[in-house]
PDB file of C-alpha atoms and ligand atoms in Angstrom:
ATOM      1  CA  UNK A   1       7.667 -12.308 -15.336  1.00  0.00           C
ATOM      2  CA  UNK A   2       7.321 -14.366 -12.273  1.00  0.00           C
ATOM      3  CA  UNK A   3       3.615 -14.826 -11.100  1.00  0.00           C
ATOM      4  CA  UNK A   4       2.432 -11.898 -10.174  1.00  0.00           C
ATOM      5  CA  UNK A   5       0.946 -11.837  -6.222  1.00  0.00           C
ATOM      6  CA  UNK A   6      -2.814 -12.637  -5.432  1.00  0.00           C
ATOM      7  CA  UNK A   7      -3.330  -8.870  -3.585  1.00  0.00           C
ATOM      8  CA  UNK A   8      -0.725  -6.617  -5.526  1.00  0.00           C
ATOM      9  CA  UNK A   9      -1.077  -4.076  -3.351  1.00  0.00           C
ATOM     10  CA  UNK A  10       0.566  -6.950  -0.766  1.00  0.00           C
ATOM     11  CA  UNK A  11       4.574  -5.933   0.599  1.00  0.00           C
ATOM     12  CA  UNK A  12       4.878  -8.254   3.647  1.00  0.00           C
ATOM     13  CA  UNK A  13       8.212  -9.727   3.506  1.00  0.00           C
ATOM     14  CA  UNK A  14       9.046  -6.750   1.754  1.00  0.00           C
ATOM     15  CA  UNK A  15      11.481  -4.489   3.801  1.00  0.00           C
ATOM     16  CA  UNK A  16      11.870  -0.915   3.224  1.00  0.00           C
ATOM     17  CA  UNK A  17      14.065   2.013   3.520  1.00  0.00           C
ATOM     18  CA  UNK A  18      12.626   5.248   4.837  1.00  0.00           C
ATOM     19  CA  UNK A  19      15.245   8.614   5.872  1.00  0.00           C
ATOM     20  CA  UNK A  20      13.232  10.461   7.623  1.00  0.00           C
ATOM     21  CA  UNK A  21      10.853   8.099   8.698  1.00  0.00           C
ATOM     22  CA  UNK A  22      10.949   9.404  12.184  1.00  0.00           C
ATOM     23  CA  UNK A  23       7.980  12.249  11.910  1.00  0.00           C
ATOM     24  CA  UNK A  24       6.144  14.157   9.275  1.00  0.00           C
ATOM     25  CA  UNK A  25       5.872  12.422   5.625  1.00  0.00           C
ATOM     26  CA  UNK A  26       8.535   9.853   6.249  1.00  0.00           C
ATOM     27  CA  UNK A  27       6.391   8.326   9.597  1.00  0.00           C
ATOM     28  CA  UNK A  28       2.869   8.783   6.888  1.00  0.00           C
ATOM     29  CA  UNK A  29       4.973   6.713   3.757  1.00  0.00           C
ATOM     30  CA  UNK A  30       6.627   4.175   7.299  1.00  0.00           C
ATOM     31  CA  UNK A  31       2.946   3.664   8.276  1.00  0.00           C
ATOM     32  CA  UNK A  32       1.510   3.098   4.892  1.00  0.00           C
ATOM     33  CA  UNK A  33       4.210   0.519   4.346  1.00  0.00           C
ATOM     34  CA  UNK A  34       3.662  -1.143   7.245  1.00  0.00           C
ATOM     35  CA  UNK A  35      -0.172  -1.825   6.867  1.00  0.00           C
ATOM     36  CA  UNK A  36       0.540  -2.944   3.764  1.00  0.00           C
ATOM     37  CA  UNK A  37       2.769  -5.630   5.878  1.00  0.00           C
ATOM     38  CA  UNK A  38       6.406  -4.757   4.722  1.00  0.00           C
ATOM     39  CA  UNK A  39       9.511  -4.794   7.598  1.00  0.00           C
ATOM     40  CA  UNK A  40      10.779  -1.330   7.822  1.00  0.00           C
ATOM     41  CA  UNK A  41      14.538   0.529   8.495  1.00  0.00           C
ATOM     42  CA  UNK A  42      13.748   4.295   9.679  1.00  0.00           C
ATOM     43  CA  UNK A  43      16.620   6.267   9.247  1.00  0.00           C
ATOM     44  CA  UNK A  44      17.529   9.719  10.729  1.00  0.00           C
ATOM     45  CA  UNK A  45      19.607  11.687  12.869  1.00  0.00           C
ATOM     46  CA  UNK A  46      17.150  11.433  16.289  1.00  0.00           C
ATOM     47  CA  UNK A  47      17.139   8.121  18.096  1.00  0.00           C
ATOM     48  CA  UNK A  48      14.758   8.917  20.525  1.00  0.00           C
ATOM     49  CA  UNK A  49      12.328   9.984  17.713  1.00  0.00           C
ATOM     50  CA  UNK A  50      13.649   7.291  15.828  1.00  0.00           C
ATOM     51  CA  UNK A  51      12.141   5.473  19.093  1.00  0.00           C
ATOM     52  CA  UNK A  52       9.151   6.323  19.173  1.00  0.00           C
ATOM     53  CA  UNK A  53       8.342   6.469  15.833  1.00  0.00           C
ATOM     54  CA  UNK A  54       8.828   2.428  15.299  1.00  0.00           C
ATOM     55  CA  UNK A  55       7.386   1.287  18.023  1.00  0.00           C
ATOM     56  CA  UNK A  56       4.049   3.226  17.349  1.00  0.00           C
ATOM     57  CA  UNK A  57       4.283   1.260  14.071  1.00  0.00           C
ATOM     58  CA  UNK A  58       5.073  -2.149  16.459  1.00  0.00           C
ATOM     59  CA  UNK A  59       0.960  -2.519  16.508  1.00  0.00           C
ATOM     60  CA  UNK A  60       1.000  -3.647  12.645  1.00  0.00           C
ATOM     61  CA  UNK A  61       2.936  -6.935  12.721  1.00  0.00           C
ATOM     62  CA  UNK A  62       6.304  -6.793  10.540  1.00  0.00           C
ATOM     63  CA  UNK A  63       9.297  -5.540  12.057  1.00  0.00           C
ATOM     64  CA  UNK A  64      11.384  -2.219  13.244  1.00  0.00           C
ATOM     65  CA  UNK A  65      14.677  -1.036  12.363  1.00  0.00           C
ATOM     66  CA  UNK A  66      15.807   2.586  13.579  1.00  0.00           C
ATOM     67  CA  UNK A  67      19.431   3.806  11.955  1.00  0.00           C
ATOM     68  CA  UNK A  68      20.772   6.640  12.841  1.00  0.00           C
ATOM     69  CA  UNK A  69      22.132   8.326   9.292  1.00  0.00           C
ATOM     70  CA  UNK A  70      22.898  11.352   8.206  1.00  0.00           C
ATOM     71  CA  UNK A  71      21.732  11.684   4.765  1.00  0.00           C
ATOM     72  CA  UNK A  72      24.352  13.784   3.497  1.00  0.00           C
ATOM     73  CA  UNK A  73      27.422  12.289   4.419  1.00  0.00           C
ATOM     74  CA  UNK A  74      28.456   9.637   2.411  1.00  0.00           C
ATOM     75  CA  UNK A  75      29.852   7.348   4.606  1.00  0.00           C
ATOM     76  CA  UNK A  76      27.235   7.305   6.815  1.00  0.00           C
ATOM     77  CA  UNK A  77      25.065   6.242   3.486  1.00  0.00           C
ATOM     78  CA  UNK A  78      26.770   2.637   3.590  1.00  0.00           C
ATOM     79  CA  UNK A  79      27.090   1.911   7.272  1.00  0.00           C
ATOM     80  CA  UNK A  80      23.548   2.323   7.092  1.00  0.00           C
ATOM     81  CA  UNK A  81      22.333   0.391   4.056  1.00  0.00           C
ATOM     82  CA  UNK A  82      25.049  -1.927   5.647  1.00  0.00           C
ATOM     83  CA  UNK A  83      22.506  -2.254   8.771  1.00  0.00           C
ATOM     84  CA  UNK A  84      19.495  -2.700   6.682  1.00  0.00           C
ATOM     85  CA  UNK A  85      20.791  -5.447   4.977  1.00  0.00           C
ATOM     86  CA  UNK A  86      22.207  -7.502   7.902  1.00  0.00           C
ATOM     87  CA  UNK A  87      19.187  -7.179   9.631  1.00  0.00           C
ATOM     88  CA  UNK A  88      17.212  -7.799   7.009  1.00  0.00           C
ATOM     89  CA  UNK A  89      19.363  -9.884   4.208  1.00  0.00           C
ATOM     90  CA  UNK A  90      17.470  -7.693   1.529  1.00  0.00           C
ATOM     91  CA  UNK A  91      15.965  -3.837   0.222  1.00  0.00           C
ATOM     92  CA  UNK A  92      13.072  -3.695  -1.887  1.00  0.00           C
ATOM     93  CA  UNK A  93      11.899  -0.258  -1.599  1.00  0.00           C
ATOM     94  CA  UNK A  94      14.696   2.053  -0.654  1.00  0.00           C
ATOM     95  CA  UNK A  95      12.276   6.299   0.214  1.00  0.00           C
ATOM     96  CA  UNK A  96      14.720   9.098   0.297  1.00  0.00           C
ATOM     97  CA  UNK A  97      12.209  11.269   2.351  1.00  0.00           C
ATOM     98  CA  UNK A  98      14.436  12.949   4.044  1.00  0.00           C
ATOM     99  CA  UNK A  99      15.107  16.850   3.477  1.00  0.00           C
ATOM    100  CA  UNK A 100      14.023  20.363   5.572  1.00  0.00           C
ATOM    101  CA  UNK A 101      13.591  23.976   3.191  1.00  0.00           C
ATOM    102  CA  UNK A 102      14.448  27.316   4.983  1.00  0.00           C
ATOM    103  CA  UNK A 103      13.255  30.703   4.331  1.00  0.00           C
ATOM    104  CA  UNK A 104      16.251  33.585   1.587  1.00  0.00           C
ATOM    105  CA  UNK A 105      16.643  36.475  -0.214  1.00  0.00           C
ATOM    106  CA  UNK A 106      17.898  34.773  -3.530  1.00  0.00           C
ATOM    107  CA  UNK A 107      19.456  37.678  -3.813  1.00  0.00           C
ATOM    108  CA  UNK A 108      21.022  37.185  -0.663  1.00  0.00           C
ATOM    109  CA  UNK A 109      21.775  34.156  -0.010  1.00  0.00           C
ATOM    110  CA  UNK A 110      25.031  32.694   0.693  1.00  0.00           C
ATOM    111  CA  UNK A 111      26.544  29.907  -1.247  1.00  0.00           C
ATOM    112  CA  UNK A 112      27.030  27.816   1.688  1.00  0.00           C
ATOM    113  CA  UNK A 113      23.456  27.964   3.118  1.00  0.00           C
ATOM    114  CA  UNK A 114      22.697  27.596  -0.770  1.00  0.00           C
ATOM    115  CA  UNK A 115      25.022  23.968  -0.421  1.00  0.00           C
ATOM    116  CA  UNK A 116      23.666  22.495   3.003  1.00  0.00           C
ATOM    117  CA  UNK A 117      19.969  22.754   1.573  1.00  0.00           C
ATOM    118  CA  UNK A 118      21.509  20.327  -1.134  1.00  0.00           C
ATOM    119  CA  UNK A 119      23.599  18.705   0.511  1.00  0.00           C
ATOM    120  CA  UNK A 120      21.305  17.085   1.895  1.00  0.00           C
ATOM    121  CA  UNK A 121      18.143  16.887  -0.584  1.00  0.00           C
ATOM    122  CA  UNK A 122      20.275  16.481  -3.333  1.00  0.00           C
ATOM    123  CA  UNK A 123      22.982  14.546  -2.121  1.00  0.00           C
ATOM    124  CA  UNK A 124      21.177  13.435   0.246  1.00  0.00           C
ATOM    125  CA  UNK A 125      18.739  11.247  -2.141  1.00  0.00           C
ATOM    126  CA  UNK A 126      21.894  10.680  -4.987  1.00  0.00           C
ATOM    127  CA  UNK A 127      23.713   8.988  -2.722  1.00  0.00           C
ATOM    128  CA  UNK A 128      20.602   6.587  -1.195  1.00  0.00           C
ATOM    129  CA  UNK A 129      19.654   5.570  -5.211  1.00  0.00           C
ATOM    130  CA  UNK A 130      23.230   4.680  -5.361  1.00  0.00           C
ATOM    131  CA  UNK A 131      23.867   2.613  -2.072  1.00  0.00           C
ATOM    132  CA  UNK A 132      19.931   0.982  -2.490  1.00  0.00           C
ATOM    133  CA  UNK A 133      20.169   1.002  -6.620  1.00  0.00           C
ATOM    134  CA  UNK A 134      23.488  -0.872  -5.998  1.00  0.00           C
ATOM    135  CA  UNK A 135      22.440  -3.748  -3.847  1.00  0.00           C
ATOM    136  CA  UNK A 136      18.750  -3.854  -6.679  1.00  0.00           C
ATOM    137  CA  UNK A 137      21.174  -4.336  -8.875  1.00  0.00           C
ATOM    138  CA  UNK A 138      24.479  -6.718  -7.675  1.00  0.00           C
ATOM    139  CA  UNK A 139      20.802  -9.271  -5.871  1.00  0.00           C
ATOM    140  CA  UNK A 140      18.929  -9.216  -9.093  1.00  0.00           C
ATOM    141  CA  UNK A 141      14.346  -9.603  -8.695  1.00  0.00           C
ATOM    142  CA  UNK A 142      13.948  -5.899  -9.002  1.00  0.00           C
ATOM    143  CA  UNK A 143      13.005  -3.251  -6.651  1.00  0.00           C
ATOM    144  CA  UNK A 144      11.326   0.406  -5.687  1.00  0.00           C
ATOM    145  CA  UNK A 145      13.718   3.946  -5.652  1.00  0.00           C
ATOM    146  CA  UNK A 146      10.994   6.418  -4.584  1.00  0.00           C
ATOM    147  CA  UNK A 147      12.097  10.227  -4.045  1.00  0.00           C
ATOM    148  CA  UNK A 148      10.235  13.041  -1.896  1.00  0.00           C
ATOM    149  CA  UNK A 149      10.198  15.865  -3.995  1.00  0.00           C
ATOM    150  CA  UNK A 150       7.509  19.056  -3.292  1.00  0.00           C
ATOM    151  CA  UNK A 151       5.116  21.635  -5.737  1.00  0.00           C
ATOM    152  CA  UNK A 152       8.868  23.628  -5.118  1.00  0.00           C
ATOM    153  CA  UNK A 153       9.507  22.115  -8.241  1.00  0.00           C
ATOM    154  CA  UNK A 154       7.585  23.315 -10.237  1.00  0.00           C
ATOM    155  CA  UNK A 155       6.431  26.805  -8.358  1.00  0.00           C
ATOM    156  CA  UNK A 156       8.119  30.268  -8.903  1.00  0.00           C
ATOM    157  CA  UNK A 157       9.557  30.030  -5.124  1.00  0.00           C
ATOM    158  CA  UNK A 158      11.000  32.958  -4.197  1.00  0.00           C
ATOM    159  CA  UNK A 159      12.377  32.869  -0.663  1.00  0.00           C
ATOM    160  CA  UNK A 160      13.374  29.314  -1.011  1.00  0.00           C
ATOM    161  CA  UNK A 161      15.344  29.189  -3.908  1.00  0.00           C
ATOM    162  CA  UNK A 162      18.324  26.379  -2.824  1.00  0.00           C
ATOM    163  CA  UNK A 163      14.986  24.422  -1.854  1.00  0.00           C
ATOM    164  CA  UNK A 164      13.577  24.437  -5.785  1.00  0.00           C
ATOM    165  CA  UNK A 165      16.492  23.449  -6.714  1.00  0.00           C
ATOM    166  CA  UNK A 166      17.132  20.808  -4.817  1.00  0.00           C
ATOM    167  CA  UNK A 167      13.685  19.376  -5.755  1.00  0.00           C
ATOM    168  CA  UNK A 168      13.899  20.127  -9.352  1.00  0.00           C
ATOM    169  CA  UNK A 169      16.942  18.496  -9.161  1.00  0.00           C
ATOM    170  CA  UNK A 170      15.986  15.117  -7.235  1.00  0.00           C
ATOM    171  CA  UNK A 171      13.076  14.711 -10.160  1.00  0.00           C
ATOM    172  CA  UNK A 172      15.835  14.974 -12.781  1.00  0.00           C
ATOM    173  CA  UNK A 173      17.549  12.692 -10.672  1.00  0.00           C
ATOM    174  CA  UNK A 174      14.427   9.693 -10.586  1.00  0.00           C
ATOM    175  CA  UNK A 175      14.071  10.068 -14.768  1.00  0.00           C
ATOM    176  CA  UNK A 176      18.284   9.096 -14.656  1.00  0.00           C
ATOM    177  CA  UNK A 177      18.464   5.967 -12.184  1.00  0.00           C
ATOM    178  CA  UNK A 178      14.794   5.022 -13.501  1.00  0.00           C
ATOM    179  CA  UNK A 179      16.611   4.765 -17.728  1.00  0.00           C
ATOM    180  CA  UNK A 180      19.792   3.478 -16.254  1.00  0.00           C
ATOM    181  CA  UNK A 181      18.117   1.072 -13.151  1.00  0.00           C
ATOM    182  CA  UNK A 182      15.031  -0.534 -15.924  1.00  0.00           C
ATOM    183  CA  UNK A 183      17.552  -3.444 -17.283  1.00  0.00           C
ATOM    184  CA  UNK A 184      17.455  -4.420 -13.492  1.00  0.00           C
ATOM    185  CA  UNK A 185      13.272  -3.900 -13.084  1.00  0.00           C
ATOM    186  CA  UNK A 186      13.687  -1.777 -10.680  1.00  0.00           C
ATOM    187  CA  UNK A 187      11.262   1.369 -10.848  1.00  0.00           C
ATOM    188  CA  UNK A 188      12.466   4.419 -10.389  1.00  0.00           C
ATOM    189  CA  UNK A 189       9.765   7.654  -9.400  1.00  0.00           C
ATOM    190  CA  UNK A 190       9.495  10.603  -7.231  1.00  0.00           C
ATOM    191  CA  UNK A 191       6.469  11.514  -5.295  1.00  0.00           C
ATOM    192  CA  UNK A 192       4.923  15.616  -5.508  1.00  0.00           C
ATOM    193  CA  UNK A 193       3.144  16.101  -1.717  1.00  0.00           C
ATOM    194  CA  UNK A 194       1.134  19.621  -1.789  1.00  0.00           C
ATOM    195  CA  UNK A 195       0.996  20.916   2.292  1.00  0.00           C
ATOM    196  CA  UNK A 196       1.267  19.145   4.538  1.00  0.00           C
ATOM    197  CA  UNK A 197       0.848  19.151   8.034  1.00  0.00           C
ATOM    198  CA  UNK A 198       4.442  18.333   9.976  1.00  0.00           C
ATOM    199  CA  UNK A 199       7.124  20.435  11.943  1.00  0.00           C
ATOM    200  CA  UNK A 200       8.390  21.417   9.444  1.00  0.00           C
ATOM    201  CA  UNK A 201       5.333  23.610   8.405  1.00  0.00           C
ATOM    202  CA  UNK A 202       3.896  24.177  11.652  1.00  0.00           C
ATOM    203  CA  UNK A 203       4.624  27.999  11.649  1.00  0.00           C
ATOM    204  CA  UNK A 204       3.085  27.593   8.368  1.00  0.00           C
ATOM    205  CA  UNK A 205      -0.513  26.534   9.766  1.00  0.00           C
ATOM    206  CA  UNK A 206      -0.249  28.673  12.558  1.00  0.00           C
ATOM    207  CA  UNK A 207      -0.246  31.340  10.239  1.00  0.00           C
ATOM    208  CA  UNK A 208      -4.083  32.044  10.055  1.00  0.00           C
ATOM    209  CA  UNK A 209      -3.965  34.305   7.634  1.00  0.00           C
ATOM    210  CA  UNK A 210      -1.181  32.335   5.156  1.00  0.00           C
ATOM    211  CA  UNK A 211      -3.455  29.307   5.721  1.00  0.00           C
ATOM    212  CA  UNK A 212      -6.932  30.868   5.035  1.00  0.00           C
ATOM    213  CA  UNK A 213      -4.624  31.603   1.302  1.00  0.00           C
ATOM    214  CA  UNK A 214      -3.432  27.902   0.727  1.00  0.00           C
ATOM    215  CA  UNK A 215      -6.099  26.027   2.236  1.00  0.00           C
ATOM    216  CA  UNK A 216      -8.745  28.199  -0.190  1.00  0.00           C
ATOM    217  CA  UNK A 217      -6.672  27.074  -2.862  1.00  0.00           C
ATOM    218  CA  UNK A 218      -6.817  23.749  -2.026  1.00  0.00           C
ATOM    219  CA  UNK A 219     -10.436  21.984  -3.909  1.00  0.00           C
ATOM    220  CA  UNK A 220     -10.334  19.432  -1.172  1.00  0.00           C
ATOM    221  CA  UNK A 221     -10.481  22.061   1.234  1.00  0.00           C
ATOM    222  CA  UNK A 222      -7.930  21.328   4.040  1.00  0.00           C
ATOM    223  CA  UNK A 223      -4.314  20.925   4.307  1.00  0.00           C
ATOM    224  CA  UNK A 224      -3.434  17.649   3.709  1.00  0.00           C
ATOM    225  CA  UNK A 225      -1.485  14.591   6.279  1.00  0.00           C
ATOM    226  CA  UNK A 226       1.151  12.645   6.464  1.00  0.00           C
ATOM    227  CA  UNK A 227      -1.318   9.468   6.186  1.00  0.00           C
ATOM    228  CA  UNK A 228      -2.973  10.609   3.008  1.00  0.00           C
ATOM    229  CA  UNK A 229       0.905   9.308   1.379  1.00  0.00           C
ATOM    230  CA  UNK A 230       0.435   5.998   2.372  1.00  0.00           C
ATOM    231  CA  UNK A 231      -1.498   5.099  -0.736  1.00  0.00           C
ATOM    232  CA  UNK A 232       1.065   6.183  -2.554  1.00  0.00           C
ATOM    233  CA  UNK A 233       3.882   4.933  -0.700  1.00  0.00           C
ATOM    234  CA  UNK A 234       1.888   0.947  -0.542  1.00  0.00           C
ATOM    235  CA  UNK A 235       1.431   1.000  -4.708  1.00  0.00           C
ATOM    236  CA  UNK A 236       5.094   2.059  -5.148  1.00  0.00           C
ATOM    237  CA  UNK A 237       6.557   0.254  -3.239  1.00  0.00           C
ATOM    238  CA  UNK A 238       4.634  -3.076  -4.617  1.00  0.00           C
ATOM    239  CA  UNK A 239       3.802  -5.226  -7.376  1.00  0.00           C
ATOM    240  CA  UNK A 240       0.947  -3.491  -8.701  1.00  0.00           C
ATOM    241  CA  UNK A 241       3.507  -0.521  -9.485  1.00  0.00           C
ATOM    242  CA  UNK A 242       5.158  -2.467 -11.826  1.00  0.00           C
ATOM    243  CA  UNK A 243       4.852  -0.957 -15.317  1.00  0.00           C
ATOM    244  CA  UNK A 244       5.164   2.537 -14.102  1.00  0.00           C
ATOM    245  CA  UNK A 245       8.791   4.527 -13.709  1.00  0.00           C
ATOM    246  CA  UNK A 246      10.471   7.310 -14.148  1.00  0.00           C
ATOM    247  CA  UNK A 247       7.133  10.001 -13.881  1.00  0.00           C
ATOM    248  CA  UNK A 248       6.683  12.110 -10.979  1.00  0.00           C
ATOM    249  CA  UNK A 249       3.399  11.618  -8.656  1.00  0.00           C
ATOM    250  CA  UNK A 250       1.107  14.985  -7.608  1.00  0.00           C
ATOM    251  CA  UNK A 251      -0.613  14.066  -3.776  1.00  0.00           C
ATOM    252  CA  UNK A 252      -1.630  18.008  -3.264  1.00  0.00           C
ATOM    253  CA  UNK A 253      -5.451  18.092  -2.563  1.00  0.00           C
ATOM    254  CA  UNK A 254      -5.707  19.540  -6.194  1.00  0.00           C
ATOM    255  CA  UNK A 255      -3.933  22.894  -5.250  1.00  0.00           C
ATOM    256  CA  UNK A 256      -2.132  22.934  -8.497  1.00  0.00           C
ATOM    257  CA  UNK A 257      -4.866  22.550 -10.577  1.00  0.00           C
ATOM    258  CA  UNK A 258      -6.957  24.683  -9.368  1.00  0.00           C
TER     259      UNK A 258
HETATM  260  P1  NDP B 301       9.270  17.704   8.857  1.00  0.00           P
HETATM  261  O1  NDP B 301      10.193  17.849   9.709  1.00  0.00           O
HETATM  262  O2  NDP B 301       8.622  16.843   9.304  1.00  0.00           O
HETATM  263  O3  NDP B 301      10.459  15.699   9.045  1.00  0.00           O
HETATM  264  C1  NDP B 301      11.787  15.881   7.809  1.00  0.00           C
HETATM  265  C2  NDP B 301      12.442  14.022   8.319  1.00  0.00           C
HETATM  266  O4  NDP B 301      14.666  14.065   8.318  1.00  0.00           O
HETATM  267  C3  NDP B 301      12.596  14.261  10.015  1.00  0.00           C
HETATM  268  O5  NDP B 301      12.914  12.739  10.345  1.00  0.00           O
HETATM  269  C4  NDP B 301      13.764  13.772  10.270  1.00  0.00           C
HETATM  270  O6  NDP B 301      14.502  13.095  11.204  1.00  0.00           O
HETATM  271  C5  NDP B 301      14.745  13.736   8.467  1.00  0.00           C
HETATM  272  N1  NDP B 301      16.261  14.711   8.551  1.00  0.00           N
HETATM  273  C6  NDP B 301      16.427  15.641   7.828  1.00  0.00           C
HETATM  274  N2  NDP B 301      17.634  15.633   7.613  1.00  0.00           N
HETATM  275  C7  NDP B 301      18.437  14.445   7.674  1.00  0.00           C
HETATM  276  C8  NDP B 301      19.798  14.187   7.354  1.00  0.00           C
HETATM  277  N3  NDP B 301      20.674  15.069   6.240  1.00  0.00           N
HETATM  278  N4  NDP B 301      20.033  13.035   7.198  1.00  0.00           N
HETATM  279  C9  NDP B 301      18.120  11.821   7.654  1.00  0.00           C
HETATM  280  N5  NDP B 301      17.861  12.596   8.531  1.00  0.00           N
HETATM  281  C10 NDP B 301      17.341  13.561   8.065  1.00  0.00           C
HETATM  282  O7  NDP B 301       9.224  17.085   7.406  1.00  0.00           O
HETATM  283  P2  NDP B 301       8.298  16.347   6.198  1.00  0.00           P
HETATM  284  O8  NDP B 301       7.855  15.421   6.857  1.00  0.00           O
HETATM  285  O9  NDP B 301       7.878  18.075   5.583  1.00  0.00           O
HETATM  286  O10 NDP B 301       9.133  16.548   4.846  1.00  0.00           O
HETATM  287  C11 NDP B 301       9.586  15.046   4.682  1.00  0.00           C
HETATM  288  C12 NDP B 301       9.294  15.102   3.429  1.00  0.00           C
HETATM  289  O11 NDP B 301       8.704  15.824   2.364  1.00  0.00           O
HETATM  290  C13 NDP B 301      11.559  16.841   3.210  1.00  0.00           C
HETATM  291  O12 NDP B 301      12.442  16.190   1.401  1.00  0.00           O
HETATM  292  C14 NDP B 301       9.859  17.701   2.426  1.00  0.00           C
HETATM  293  O13 NDP B 301      11.107  18.847   2.058  1.00  0.00           O
HETATM  294  C15 NDP B 301       9.145  17.271   1.114  1.00  0.00           C
HETATM  295  N6  NDP B 301       7.813  17.902   2.150  1.00  0.00           N
HETATM  296  C16 NDP B 301       7.018  18.426   2.244  1.00  0.00           C
HETATM  297  C17 NDP B 301       6.242  19.647   2.428  1.00  0.00           C
HETATM  298  C18 NDP B 301       5.371  19.478   3.960  1.00  0.00           C
HETATM  299  O14 NDP B 301       3.861  20.226   3.331  1.00  0.00           O
HETATM  300  N7  NDP B 301       5.638  19.185   4.546  1.00  0.00           N
HETATM  301  C19 NDP B 301       5.782  19.567   1.342  1.00  0.00           C
HETATM  302  C20 NDP B 301       6.314  18.913  -0.203  1.00  0.00           C
HETATM  303  C21 NDP B 301       7.411  18.302   0.592  1.00  0.00           C
HETATM  304  P3  NDP B 301      15.569  13.662  11.900  1.00  0.00           P
HETATM  305  O15 NDP B 301      15.820  15.161  11.782  1.00  0.00           O
HETATM  306  O16 NDP B 301      16.294  12.751  13.382  1.00  0.00           O
HETATM  307  O17 NDP B 301      16.665  13.347  11.547  1.00  0.00           O
END
């Protein structure tokens, strides 16, 4: 084992990719990583949001690159990987966070709509893990792959069958890559956020009745914020998690145990 750094959470000089890093949970992850010293490559489709996000990270002193990428498109993931490597030379940690959900009745859901959700939420994680994992295996020296799952992987979700299936698939994918890449000292884990305030959940937050029901079930008695994901991002990207792999770590204020 190489000599551990003085501060096992220090990410100075490391490069982390965050897909969907221009807002919401992705920006929370990126902020934690930047505050710990990492350089960040933000991948997303909306260039203006990515530029604004990069500007907000500048205060932490590392470098931030923005890359336009739809993670459901294999050629775009390949191109984005090359663009990140051209700028930073290596990828130390990759966070496959980009994702979305839609409400649909499982008895009426069309196959195309089912596939559209899986294309970003599951294919996207697969494509990123493969591109980043190949790079890490080739360059040697270890690395970190992290996927953002959801507590929907656990619960019956009557109106989001495709979303739930994608997140269940993500967790299985994590275990597959964790076992395959262990020989290269690459740790692979999933994070399961609970109810977090983002653009995606804004309608649910605004729905007073729904929001009250949610908060009543959270021992922390509040919705999570993207910043609540900063710590887990740093841990999973850092030397501190060097013997932790194939796991799913839940960040939900206690929702699932209450
Ligand atoms: P937001 O809608 O706030 O952000 C989604 C992000 O993903 C944006 O940055 C968006 O950028 C990006 N994105 C979406 N589709 C693609 C795509 N095809 N290619 C590249 N980027 C894409 O959502 P959240 O922050 O809430 O969600 C982030 C992740 O966390 C998702 O995987 C979600 O399932 C998961 N999650 C969220 C929870 C919550 O309560 N908020 C709970 C549990 C899990 P752009 O549009 O510019 O491409």
